[in-house]
Amino acid sequence: MIFDSEKMLALKQLYAGKPEFPVPDIIALERDSKLSKEREVLEAAFSLVPDHERKGLLGKLVSEDRGNHLGAWFQLMLLDWLIEADVGRVTAEPKILGDHPDFLLVDKAGNAIVIEARAIVDHSWKDPHRQRTIDIFQALTTIERPFIVVLDIDALADDLDIGQFKAKVVEFLDSGTDNLLTYQDTSGNRIEVEATFHPSTSHLLCMMSLPAVAVSPVPLKRPLAEKSRQHKNIAVAPMPYVLAFYLESTSLAAEEIQEAWGGRTTAIVEVDTGKLLQITTDRTGLLYERGEIRFRNVSGTLVFKASWDIDKKRRYL
């Protein structure tokens, strides 16, 4: 339904024969043998979406826009997570009071809970140098060799041929003559690759440092507010309303959502005993703006990151 759809086939044709990276996320997902199980998971979750909602969701999932793709991907992965959690009956895109929230969960006690999903895109990828670094990382992790490699990027130009670099790394790993490769080309790129044999992995494990990114909860306030206001009819209904967020950026965590929502939290601890004496918040978060408690309709938040299980060939929330 997803990967054999007309939209997906058209996108595959558009990128046929083009370099492995960069390509739209859905193309990378379709090509990656390490994510074969994840493709099955997405197909299964998509089959549970009502027919009248599939077209729009599919359009976002196979979009070249990373924000659209990531939002649809998270929605399907969250549906799979809710089903696997076995906490009740889950319905995707239900009609409630004229609105269509992402999910309705009826728990085993019969309580109805509305859940809305939102993916927070890591916009630091718009930095060309940072994105090029990520493209290198992603390309190397597709290499089927039992090694851990550490990259040290001394110089990186815009016209690095990632395919050629990947081929040189494969040649270096297969040679078995040394544990250090210094890659240089005529464009001025210089990358050192240190390799260590690691028999317990089937694919290359890659480590490297990325440029530092400032962490602030402020940009999270807007998506929090948008989701809180999204379904006005449900907002006044007597049922819990839960917001689920996926944080793509490695620099963001649940603590940033908490700070954006309520404000900076300070804990006072007695040093000698370790006893927690007091927890306070400065009330600079979204809930306390304008001098009053806002968004009383929101019952709670769920915050997700993704981890990759190479053996099971999928990512997990």
Short mmCIF file of C-alpha atoms in Angstrom, two decimals, residues 95-201:
data_model
loop_
_atom_site.label_atom_id
_atom_site.label_comp_id
_atom_site.label_asym_id
_atom_site.label_seq_id
_atom_site.Cartn_x
_atom_site.Cartn_y
_atom_site.Cartn_z
CA LYS A 95 -14.50 11.00 14.42
CA ILE A 96 -15.22 12.64 17.79
CA LEU A 97 -17.52 15.63 18.16
CA GLY A 98 -16.89 16.58 14.55
CA ASP A 99 -13.09 16.42 14.92
CA HIS A 100 -10.60 13.77 13.77
CA PRO A 101 -7.78 13.43 16.32
CA ASP A 102 -4.90 11.08 15.51
CA PHE A 103 -5.93 8.34 17.95
CA LEU A 104 -8.59 7.26 20.39
CA LEU A 105 -7.43 4.83 23.06
CA VAL A 106 -10.08 3.04 25.09
CA ASP A 107 -8.22 1.43 27.96
CA LYS A 108 -9.14 -1.89 29.57
CA ALA A 109 -11.24 -0.10 32.17
CA GLY A 110 -13.32 1.53 29.43
CA ASN A 111 -11.82 5.02 29.75
CA ALA A 112 -11.51 6.98 26.47
CA ILE A 113 -8.27 8.92 25.90
CA VAL A 114 -7.59 11.16 22.89
CA ILE A 115 -3.99 11.24 21.65
CA GLU A 116 -2.50 13.75 19.22
CA ALA A 117 0.93 13.21 17.63
CA ARG A 118 3.52 15.75 16.51
CA ALA A 119 7.07 15.25 15.24
CA ILE A 120 9.58 18.00 16.07
CA VAL A 121 11.96 18.20 13.11
CA ASP A 122 15.66 18.83 13.69
CA HIS A 123 16.18 21.99 11.64
CA SER A 124 19.94 22.00 12.24
CA TRP A 125 20.16 19.76 9.14
CA LYS A 126 19.56 22.92 7.08
CA ASP A 127 23.17 23.84 7.81
CA PRO A 128 24.79 22.47 4.59
CA HIS A 129 28.00 21.39 6.35
CA ARG A 130 26.13 19.59 9.13
CA GLN A 131 23.80 17.88 6.64
CA ARG A 132 26.78 16.77 4.55
CA THR A 133 28.29 15.25 7.66
CA ILE A 134 25.05 13.40 8.42
CA ASP A 135 24.89 12.14 4.81
CA ILE A 136 28.40 10.68 5.21
CA PHE A 137 27.37 8.98 8.44
CA GLN A 138 24.21 7.50 6.88
CA ALA A 139 26.09 6.27 3.82
CA LEU A 140 28.71 4.46 5.90
CA THR A 141 26.14 2.73 8.11
CA THR A 142 24.82 0.92 5.02
CA ILE A 143 28.15 -0.92 4.61
CA GLU A 144 27.80 -4.59 5.50
CA ARG A 145 31.08 -5.11 7.31
CA PRO A 146 31.69 -6.07 10.99
CA PHE A 147 33.63 -2.96 12.03
CA ILE A 148 33.37 0.10 14.24
CA VAL A 149 34.78 3.20 12.58
CA VAL A 150 35.59 6.59 14.04
CA LEU A 151 35.61 9.54 11.64
CA ASP A 152 37.74 12.64 12.03
CA ILE A 153 36.73 15.19 9.38
CA ASP A 154 39.66 17.58 8.94
CA ALA A 155 38.24 19.38 5.88
CA LEU A 156 34.89 19.05 4.11
CA ALA A 157 33.96 20.67 0.80
CA ASP A 158 30.53 20.87 -0.81
CA ASP A 159 31.48 18.61 -3.70
CA LEU A 160 32.57 15.51 -1.77
CA ASP A 161 31.64 12.42 -3.79
CA ILE A 162 30.08 10.37 -1.00
CA GLY A 163 29.75 7.30 -3.21
CA GLN A 164 33.47 7.38 -4.02
CA PHE A 165 34.34 7.92 -0.36
CA LYS A 166 32.16 4.97 0.67
CA ALA A 167 33.84 2.75 -1.95
CA LYS A 168 37.28 3.73 -0.61
CA VAL A 169 36.18 2.85 2.94
CA VAL A 170 34.95 -0.58 1.78
CA GLU A 171 38.24 -1.18 -0.06
CA PHE A 172 40.16 -0.12 3.05
CA LEU A 173 38.17 -2.45 5.34
CA ASP A 174 38.56 -5.40 2.98
CA SER A 175 42.32 -4.90 2.61
CA GLY A 176 43.04 -5.72 6.26
CA THR A 177 46.39 -4.02 5.98
CA ASP A 178 45.92 -1.15 8.42
CA ASN A 179 43.44 0.31 10.89
CA LEU A 180 43.71 3.91 9.67
CA LEU A 181 42.62 5.40 6.35
CA THR A 182 43.36 8.99 5.35
CA TYR A 183 41.03 9.96 2.51
CA GLN A 184 41.92 12.99 0.38
CA ASP A 185 40.66 14.22 -2.96
CA THR A 186 41.36 17.07 -5.39
CA SER A 187 38.53 19.18 -3.95
CA GLY A 188 40.30 19.54 -0.62
CA ASN A 189 38.32 16.99 1.38
CA ARG A 190 40.32 15.24 4.08
CA ILE A 191 38.78 12.57 6.32
CA GLU A 192 40.53 10.11 8.62
CA VAL A 193 38.83 6.77 9.25
CA GLU A 194 39.94 4.58 12.15
CA ALA A 195 38.54 1.05 12.06
CA THR A 196 38.25 -1.68 14.71
CA PHE A 197 37.00 -5.19 13.95
CA HIS A 198 33.75 -5.94 15.81
CA PRO A 199 32.44 -9.47 15.09
CA SER A 200 29.10 -9.03 16.87
CA THR A 201 27.74 -6.58 14.27
#
